[in-house]
XYZ file of C-alpha atoms in Angstrom:
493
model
C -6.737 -4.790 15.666
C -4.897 -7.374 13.181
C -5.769 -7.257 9.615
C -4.321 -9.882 7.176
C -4.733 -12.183 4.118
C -6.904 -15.406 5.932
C -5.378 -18.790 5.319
C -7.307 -21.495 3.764
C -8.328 -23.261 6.646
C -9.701 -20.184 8.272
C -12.195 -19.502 5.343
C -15.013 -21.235 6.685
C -14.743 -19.198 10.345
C -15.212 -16.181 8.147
C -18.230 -17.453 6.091
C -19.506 -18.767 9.448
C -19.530 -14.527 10.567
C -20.770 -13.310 6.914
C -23.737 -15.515 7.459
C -24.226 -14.150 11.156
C -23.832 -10.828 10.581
C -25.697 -10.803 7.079
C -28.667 -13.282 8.541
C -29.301 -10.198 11.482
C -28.617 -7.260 9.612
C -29.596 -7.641 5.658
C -31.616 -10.732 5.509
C -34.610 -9.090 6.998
C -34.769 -6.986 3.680
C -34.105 -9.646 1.053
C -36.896 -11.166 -0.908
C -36.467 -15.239 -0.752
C -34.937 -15.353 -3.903
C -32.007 -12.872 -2.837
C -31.663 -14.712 0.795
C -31.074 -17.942 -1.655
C -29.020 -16.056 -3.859
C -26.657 -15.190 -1.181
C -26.709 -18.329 0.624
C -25.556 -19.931 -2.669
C -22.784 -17.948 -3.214
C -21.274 -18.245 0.168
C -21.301 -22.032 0.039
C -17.801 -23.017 1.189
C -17.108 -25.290 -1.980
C -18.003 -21.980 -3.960
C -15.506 -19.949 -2.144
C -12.850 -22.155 -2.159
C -12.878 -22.883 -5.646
C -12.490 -19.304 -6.209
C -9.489 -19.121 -4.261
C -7.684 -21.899 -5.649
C -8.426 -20.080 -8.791
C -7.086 -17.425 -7.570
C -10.305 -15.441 -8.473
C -10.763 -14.458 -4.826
C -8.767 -12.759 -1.852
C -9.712 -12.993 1.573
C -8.986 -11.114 4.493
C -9.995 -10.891 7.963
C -9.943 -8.192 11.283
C -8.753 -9.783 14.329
C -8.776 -8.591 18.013
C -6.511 -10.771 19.970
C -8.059 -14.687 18.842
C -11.098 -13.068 17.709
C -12.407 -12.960 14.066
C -14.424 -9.466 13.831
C -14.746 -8.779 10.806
C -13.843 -10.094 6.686
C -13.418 -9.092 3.893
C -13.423 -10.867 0.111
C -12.377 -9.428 -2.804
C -11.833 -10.405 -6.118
C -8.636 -10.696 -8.218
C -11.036 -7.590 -10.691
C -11.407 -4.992 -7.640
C -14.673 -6.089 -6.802
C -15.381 -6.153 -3.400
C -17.901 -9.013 -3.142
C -18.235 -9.363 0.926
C -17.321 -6.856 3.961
C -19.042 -8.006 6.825
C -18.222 -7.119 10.546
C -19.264 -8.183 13.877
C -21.979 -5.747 15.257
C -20.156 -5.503 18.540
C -17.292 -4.249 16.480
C -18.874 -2.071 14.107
C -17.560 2.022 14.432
C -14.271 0.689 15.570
C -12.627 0.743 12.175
C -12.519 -2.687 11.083
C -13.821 -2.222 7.908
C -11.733 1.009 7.216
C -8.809 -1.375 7.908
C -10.357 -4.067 5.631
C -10.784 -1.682 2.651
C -7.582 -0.275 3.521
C -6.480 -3.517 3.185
C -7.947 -4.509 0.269
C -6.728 -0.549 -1.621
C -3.309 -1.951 -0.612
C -3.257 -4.882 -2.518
C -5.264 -3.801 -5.658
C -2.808 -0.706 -6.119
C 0.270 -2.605 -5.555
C -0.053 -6.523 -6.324
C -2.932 -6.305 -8.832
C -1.673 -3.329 -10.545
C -5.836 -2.316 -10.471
C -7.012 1.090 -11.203
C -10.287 1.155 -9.233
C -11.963 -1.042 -6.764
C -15.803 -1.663 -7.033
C -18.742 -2.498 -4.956
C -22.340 -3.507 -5.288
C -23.163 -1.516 -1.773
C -26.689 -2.726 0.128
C -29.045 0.313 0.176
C -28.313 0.585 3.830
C -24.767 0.589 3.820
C -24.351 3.390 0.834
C -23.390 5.589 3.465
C -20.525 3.112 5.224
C -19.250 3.176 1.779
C -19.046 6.655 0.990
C -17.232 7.237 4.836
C -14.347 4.610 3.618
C -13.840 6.593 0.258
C -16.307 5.518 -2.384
C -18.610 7.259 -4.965
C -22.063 6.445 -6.224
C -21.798 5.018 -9.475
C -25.755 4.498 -11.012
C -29.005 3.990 -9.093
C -30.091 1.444 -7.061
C -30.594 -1.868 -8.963
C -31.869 -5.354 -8.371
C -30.638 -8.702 -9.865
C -31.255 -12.162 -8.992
C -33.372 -10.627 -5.555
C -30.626 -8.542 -4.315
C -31.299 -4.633 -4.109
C -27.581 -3.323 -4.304
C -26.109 0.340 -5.092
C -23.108 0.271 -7.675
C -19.801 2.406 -6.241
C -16.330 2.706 -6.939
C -13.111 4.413 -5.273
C -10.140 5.066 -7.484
C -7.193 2.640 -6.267
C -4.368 4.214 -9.072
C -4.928 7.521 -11.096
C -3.907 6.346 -14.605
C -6.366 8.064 -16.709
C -8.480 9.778 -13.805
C -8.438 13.620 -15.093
C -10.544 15.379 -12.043
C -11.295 19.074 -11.884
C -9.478 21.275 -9.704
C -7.457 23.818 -9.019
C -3.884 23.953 -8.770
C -1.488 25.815 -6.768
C 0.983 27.344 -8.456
C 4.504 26.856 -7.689
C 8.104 28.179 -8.576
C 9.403 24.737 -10.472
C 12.230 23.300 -8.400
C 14.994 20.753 -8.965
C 13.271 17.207 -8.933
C 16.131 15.536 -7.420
C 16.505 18.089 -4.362
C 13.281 17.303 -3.728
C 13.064 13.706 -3.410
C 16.566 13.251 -1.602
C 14.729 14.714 0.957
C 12.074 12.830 0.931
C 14.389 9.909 0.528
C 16.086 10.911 3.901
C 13.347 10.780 5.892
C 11.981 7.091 3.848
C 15.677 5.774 5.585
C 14.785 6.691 8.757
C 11.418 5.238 8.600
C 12.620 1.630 7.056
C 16.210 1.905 8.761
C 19.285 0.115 7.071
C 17.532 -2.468 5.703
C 15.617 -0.284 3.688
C 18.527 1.474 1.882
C 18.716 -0.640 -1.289
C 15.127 -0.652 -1.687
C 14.560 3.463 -1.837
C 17.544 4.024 -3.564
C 16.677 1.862 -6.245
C 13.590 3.895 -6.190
C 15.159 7.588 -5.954
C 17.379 6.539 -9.087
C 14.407 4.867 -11.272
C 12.467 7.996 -10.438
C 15.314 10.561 -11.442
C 15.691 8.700 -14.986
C 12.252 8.515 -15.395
C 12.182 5.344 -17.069
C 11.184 6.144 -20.461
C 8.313 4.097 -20.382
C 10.006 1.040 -20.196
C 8.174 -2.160 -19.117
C 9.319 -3.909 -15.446
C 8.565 -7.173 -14.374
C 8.628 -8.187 -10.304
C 8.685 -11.412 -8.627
C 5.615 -12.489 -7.342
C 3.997 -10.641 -3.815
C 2.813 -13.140 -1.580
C -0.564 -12.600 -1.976
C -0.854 -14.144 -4.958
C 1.047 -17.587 -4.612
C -2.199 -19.303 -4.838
C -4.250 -16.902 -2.989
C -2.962 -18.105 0.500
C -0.935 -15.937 2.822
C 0.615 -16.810 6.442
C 2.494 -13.419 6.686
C 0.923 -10.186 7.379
C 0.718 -9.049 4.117
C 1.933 -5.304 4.731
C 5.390 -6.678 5.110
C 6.605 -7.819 2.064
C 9.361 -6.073 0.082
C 9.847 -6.621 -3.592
C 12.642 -8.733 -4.764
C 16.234 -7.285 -5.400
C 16.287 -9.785 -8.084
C 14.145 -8.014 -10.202
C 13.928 -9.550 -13.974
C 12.662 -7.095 -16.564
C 11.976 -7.788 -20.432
C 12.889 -5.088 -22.691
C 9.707 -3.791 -24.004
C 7.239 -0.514 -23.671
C 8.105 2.689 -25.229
C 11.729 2.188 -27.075
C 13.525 5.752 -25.933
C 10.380 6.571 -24.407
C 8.673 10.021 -25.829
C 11.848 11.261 -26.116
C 12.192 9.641 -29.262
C 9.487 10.591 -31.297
C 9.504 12.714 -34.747
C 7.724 15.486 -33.663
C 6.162 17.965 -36.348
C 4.928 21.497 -35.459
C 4.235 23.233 -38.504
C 5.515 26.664 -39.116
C 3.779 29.937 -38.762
C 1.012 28.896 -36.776
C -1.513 31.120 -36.078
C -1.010 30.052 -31.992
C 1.802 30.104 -29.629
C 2.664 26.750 -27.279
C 4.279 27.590 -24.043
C 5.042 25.130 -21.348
C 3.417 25.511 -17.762
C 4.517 23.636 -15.100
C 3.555 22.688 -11.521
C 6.173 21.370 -9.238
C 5.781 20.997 -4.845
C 7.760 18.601 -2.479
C 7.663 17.853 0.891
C 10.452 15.684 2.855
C 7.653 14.950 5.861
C 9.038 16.738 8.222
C 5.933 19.334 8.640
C 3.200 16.766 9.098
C 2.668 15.770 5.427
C 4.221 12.517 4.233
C 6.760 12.277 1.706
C 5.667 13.488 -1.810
C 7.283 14.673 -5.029
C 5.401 16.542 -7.895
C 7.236 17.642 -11.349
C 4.492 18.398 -13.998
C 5.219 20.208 -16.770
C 2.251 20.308 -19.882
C 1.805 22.708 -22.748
C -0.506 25.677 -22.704
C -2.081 27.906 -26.267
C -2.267 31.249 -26.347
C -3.324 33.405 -29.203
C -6.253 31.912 -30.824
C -9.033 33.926 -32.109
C -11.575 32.359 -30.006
C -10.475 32.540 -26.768
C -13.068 30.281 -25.012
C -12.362 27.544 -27.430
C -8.646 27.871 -26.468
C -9.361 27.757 -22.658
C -11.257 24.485 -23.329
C -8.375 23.011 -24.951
C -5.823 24.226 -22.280
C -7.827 22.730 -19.646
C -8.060 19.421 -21.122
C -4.555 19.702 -21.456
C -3.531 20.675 -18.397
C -6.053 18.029 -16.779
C -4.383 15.096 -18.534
C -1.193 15.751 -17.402
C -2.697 16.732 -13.541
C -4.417 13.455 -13.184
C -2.378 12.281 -10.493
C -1.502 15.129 -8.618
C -5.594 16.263 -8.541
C -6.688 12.725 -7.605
C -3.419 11.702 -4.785
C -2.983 15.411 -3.718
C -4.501 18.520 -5.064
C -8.567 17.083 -4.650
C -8.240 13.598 -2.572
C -11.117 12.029 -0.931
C -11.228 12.137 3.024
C -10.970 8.609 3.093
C -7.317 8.624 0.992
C -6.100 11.376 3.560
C -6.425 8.765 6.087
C -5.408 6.165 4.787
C -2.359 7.631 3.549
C -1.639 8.469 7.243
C -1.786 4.965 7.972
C 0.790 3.707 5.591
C 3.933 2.356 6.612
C 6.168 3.720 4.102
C 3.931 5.987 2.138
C 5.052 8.081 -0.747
C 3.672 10.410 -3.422
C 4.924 11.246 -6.653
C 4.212 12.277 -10.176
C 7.077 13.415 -12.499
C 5.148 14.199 -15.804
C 6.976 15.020 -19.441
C 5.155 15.508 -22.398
C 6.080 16.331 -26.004
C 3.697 18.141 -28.741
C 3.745 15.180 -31.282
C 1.930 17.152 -34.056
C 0.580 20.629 -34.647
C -1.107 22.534 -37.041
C -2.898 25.461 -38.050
C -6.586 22.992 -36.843
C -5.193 20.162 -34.686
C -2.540 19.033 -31.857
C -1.464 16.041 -30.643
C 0.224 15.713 -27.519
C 1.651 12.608 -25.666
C 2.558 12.776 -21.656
C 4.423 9.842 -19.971
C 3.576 9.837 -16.064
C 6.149 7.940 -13.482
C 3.929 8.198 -10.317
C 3.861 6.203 -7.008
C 0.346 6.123 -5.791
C 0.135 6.231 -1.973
C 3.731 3.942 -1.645
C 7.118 3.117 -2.388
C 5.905 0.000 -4.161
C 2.646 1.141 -5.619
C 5.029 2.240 -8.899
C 3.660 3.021 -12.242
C 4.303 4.476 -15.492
C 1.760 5.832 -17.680
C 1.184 7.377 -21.258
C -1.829 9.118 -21.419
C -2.160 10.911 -25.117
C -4.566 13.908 -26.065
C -5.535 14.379 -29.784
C -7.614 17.664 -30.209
C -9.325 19.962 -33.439
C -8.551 23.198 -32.533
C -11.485 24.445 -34.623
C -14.177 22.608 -32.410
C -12.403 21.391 -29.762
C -12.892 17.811 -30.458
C -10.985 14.763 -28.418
C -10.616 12.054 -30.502
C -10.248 8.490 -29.757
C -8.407 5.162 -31.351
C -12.107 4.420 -32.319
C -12.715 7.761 -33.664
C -10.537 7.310 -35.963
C -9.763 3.603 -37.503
C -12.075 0.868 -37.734
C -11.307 -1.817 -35.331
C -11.513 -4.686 -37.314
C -10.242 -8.759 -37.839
C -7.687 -7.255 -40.609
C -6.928 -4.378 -38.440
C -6.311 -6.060 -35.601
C -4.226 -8.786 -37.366
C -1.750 -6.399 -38.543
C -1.600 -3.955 -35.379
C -0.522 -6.906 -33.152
C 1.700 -7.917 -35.649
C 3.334 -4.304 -35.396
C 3.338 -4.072 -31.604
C 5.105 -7.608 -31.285
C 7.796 -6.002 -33.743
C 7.800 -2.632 -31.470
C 8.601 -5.105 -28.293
C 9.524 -8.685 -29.011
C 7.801 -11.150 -26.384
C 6.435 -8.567 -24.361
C 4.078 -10.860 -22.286
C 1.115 -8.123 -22.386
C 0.949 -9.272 -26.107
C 0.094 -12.830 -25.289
C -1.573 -12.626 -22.326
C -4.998 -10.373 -23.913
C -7.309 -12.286 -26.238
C -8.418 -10.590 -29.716
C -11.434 -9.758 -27.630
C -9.520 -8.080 -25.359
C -7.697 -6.070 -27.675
C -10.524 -5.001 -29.587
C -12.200 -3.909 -26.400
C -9.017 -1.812 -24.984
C -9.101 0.350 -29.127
C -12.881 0.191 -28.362
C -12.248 2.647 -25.717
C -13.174 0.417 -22.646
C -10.452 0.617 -19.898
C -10.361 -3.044 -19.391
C -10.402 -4.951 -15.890
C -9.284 -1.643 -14.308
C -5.927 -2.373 -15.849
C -5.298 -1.818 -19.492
C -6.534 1.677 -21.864
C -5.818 2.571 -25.633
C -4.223 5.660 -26.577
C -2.732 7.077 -30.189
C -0.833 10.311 -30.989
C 0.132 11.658 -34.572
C 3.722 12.450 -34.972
C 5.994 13.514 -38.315
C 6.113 10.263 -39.613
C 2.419 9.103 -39.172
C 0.316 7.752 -36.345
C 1.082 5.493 -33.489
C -1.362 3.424 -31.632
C -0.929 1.239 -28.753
C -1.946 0.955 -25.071
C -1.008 1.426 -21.308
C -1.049 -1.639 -19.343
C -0.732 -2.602 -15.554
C -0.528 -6.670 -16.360
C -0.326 -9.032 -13.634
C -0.195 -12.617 -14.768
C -2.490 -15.218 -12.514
C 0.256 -17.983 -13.665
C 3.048 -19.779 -11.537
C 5.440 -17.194 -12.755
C 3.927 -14.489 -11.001
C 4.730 -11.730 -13.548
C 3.820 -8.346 -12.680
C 4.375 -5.601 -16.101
C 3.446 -2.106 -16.329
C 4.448 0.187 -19.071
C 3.050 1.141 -22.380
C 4.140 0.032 -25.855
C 2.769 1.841 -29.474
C 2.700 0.915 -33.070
C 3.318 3.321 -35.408
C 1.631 3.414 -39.045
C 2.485 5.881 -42.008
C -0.839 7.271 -42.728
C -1.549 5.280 -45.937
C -0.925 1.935 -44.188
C -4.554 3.468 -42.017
C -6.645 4.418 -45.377
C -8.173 0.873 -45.619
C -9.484 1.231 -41.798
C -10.078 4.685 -41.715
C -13.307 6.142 -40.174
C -14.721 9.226 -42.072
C -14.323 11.146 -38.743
C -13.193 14.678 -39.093
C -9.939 13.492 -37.619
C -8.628 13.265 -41.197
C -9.541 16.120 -42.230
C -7.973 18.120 -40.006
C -4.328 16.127 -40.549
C -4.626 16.055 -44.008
C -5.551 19.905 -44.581
């Protein structure tokens, strides 16, 4: 079976077998008004518009010349059609289609989740192909529907689990062996491509923004190639933007005499492929407490800690779904890693404030990200605070923080592509679109606030950025905006 982006022309074959399939198998349970509401939506002029807006992907399943399935999705991670021929049901076209689909959100989107509204009787299919439950069943405009999601990238997923603790190896062993066995998957032709990768991975990056030329699948939301073999560009441009010297840099305070000791735990496994597992490369390292008076309090905190730098490795390795385990074994150059480095930013005798920068590939050598995911906790009550915890997200506030992040990273496209409304959503604490999430840490010389991003521009240019950039405030520049959350409190004791 043949799963690809479809072309334009082939659009209305595939709303032709949406209508088939959906007419037999759902329409039966629709009032009138959902049966209409449906009907409506497929309309060709509808669906077209949507993917010369680029709003909407489309894929189909083929079996030789036959169209057995499709699959729409839009340019959010919301799956708004999956529909397959009954006589070609349970033969894994729609694993292939969502496969599909996971493919493209990770790695040309930049998405952090794809969504569904599932039909009552296909909560089940859904949950087989990787997906969770996400509310009760609702109703709207006629249509009964079931709300799920899967996670297509980690960012700021921080599952339970256990870990499996590991001697902590040389990063670089490890992933020259994993690199060996990438060149003999991809051949010659492959050689610049992973060793680009082995040497961004080794430096880390240091948070620093990157820019691609645009995939195929989004020059206008029409593809002709099989969209599993494009490459990215070896002309990659890049603007100079996201995280300076990276954490590396930052003024860290720990105070002296505290009544607590911070040691550093780590977590570190490779595997080059060769024993049945596919490439991967893990190098966590996150700090731990020890000594505190109430010892349950401190095992909440370490947990949290040790969760947020985790995130990855839990949700790609440690605790996957069934669903990733198999589709992993059907990439064609897959690859996991997560090299995590954190620094304690600020501690004191009743809070800490710790920042962790995440290079990960999620499931493939081009599914690249780089994170900063920041925890700032009261050691008295074990509080997590928030951007919107602590600072009142106002016009004037949000005036002068843009003004600071465009000084932190001159013309850093992120910065003109959100609206105010955006921005004021992402320090709200919403993880926008699947794609962009606040964070702030306090460090010697104040407090820093600012936001991961995994931007992907729907423009001509094709601009693809991923990073994180911060702007940092002495604490008196904050006392107009400031919440009366315990927050200050505890930094100002």
């Amino acid at each position: 079976m043949n799963v690809r982006q479809m072309r334009r022309e082939e659009i209305l074959d595939g709303l032709h077998l949406v209508w088939e399939v959906f007419a037999e198998s759902l329409a039966p349970s629709y009032s009138e008004q959902g049966v209409r509401e449906f009907q409506n939506y497929i309309r060709l002029e509808n669906i077209l518009a949507m993917v010369d807006r680029r709003e909407l992907l489309f894929f189909g399943a083929w079996e030789g010349e036959i169209l057995c399935g499709v699959c729409a999705v839009q340019s959010t991670g919301h799956i708004s059609l999956l529909f397959v021929k009954k006589e070609y049901q349970r033969k894994g076209a729609a694993r292939m289609l969502v496969q599909a689909v996971w493919d493209i959100c990770v790695s040309g989107l930049s998405l952090m989740q794809i969504t569904v509204n599932a039909a009552p009787t296909a909560v089940e299919i859904y949950r087989h192909l990787g997906f969770r439950q996400m509310g009760p069943e609702q109703e709207a405009g006629g249509i009964r529907y079931v709300p799920m999601e899967k996670m297509a990238s980690p960012a700021d997923v921080r599952p339970a689990g256990g870990k499996q603790a590991k001697k902590r190896t040389g990063l670089i062993v490890g992933i020259v062996l994993a690199v060996i066995v990438l060149l003999g998957i991809l051949g010659f032709a492959g050689y610049r491509i992973v060793s680009g990768l082995v040497e961004n991975f080794q430096e880390g990056q240091s948070g620093q923004d990157r820019q691609q030329e645009d995939l195929p699948w989004s020059d206008g939301g029409i593809l002709e190639e099989e969209p599993f073999e494009d490459t990215p560009s070896e002309d990659t441009p890049s603007e100079d933007a996201s995280g300076g010297e990276g954490i590396e840099g930052i003024n860290c305070y720990v105070a002296e005499n505290l009544p607590y000791t911070i040691e550093e735990e780590t977590y570190t496994y490779s595997s080059d492929g060769s024993s049945g597992e596919y490439p991967m490369e893990f190098d966590i390292a996150y700090p731990q407490i020890s000594g505190m008076e109430n010892t349950a309090l401190q095992d909440e905190i370490n947990q949290i800690l040790e969760d947020c730098a985790m995130s990855t490795v839990n949700t790609l390795y440690l605790n996957p779904s069934d669903d990733l385990r198999e589709s992993m074994l059907e990439q064609s150059q897959p690859f996991l890693a997560s090299q995590v480095t954190y620094q304690v930013s600020y501690a004191d005798s009743d809070f800490i404030s710790v920042t962790f920068s995440d290079h990960y590939f999620a499931g493939s050598i081009y599914a690249e990200f780089q994170d900063l995911r920041t925890r700032n906790i009261s050691l008295s009550d074990g509080t997590v605070y928030e951007t919107s915890d602590i600072v009142d997200i106002n016009d004037d506030f949000l005036e002068i923080w843009k003004d600071r992040m465009e000084e932190e990273a001159p013309g850093a496209t992120i910065l003109s592509a959100l609206s105010d409304r955006q921005f004021r959503q992402i320090l709200g604490g919403e993880i926008l679109e699947n794609r962009y999430y606040d964070n702030f840490f306090v460090d010697a010389d104040g407090i820093q606030i600012g936001l991961t991003y995994h931007y992907n521009s729907q423009d001509d240019q094709g601009i693809i950025a991923r990073g994180w950039i911060t702007a940092p405030f002495e604490r008196s520049e904050l006392e107009p905006y400031q919440t009366d959350s315990s927050f200050w409190e505890a930094i100002n004791d």
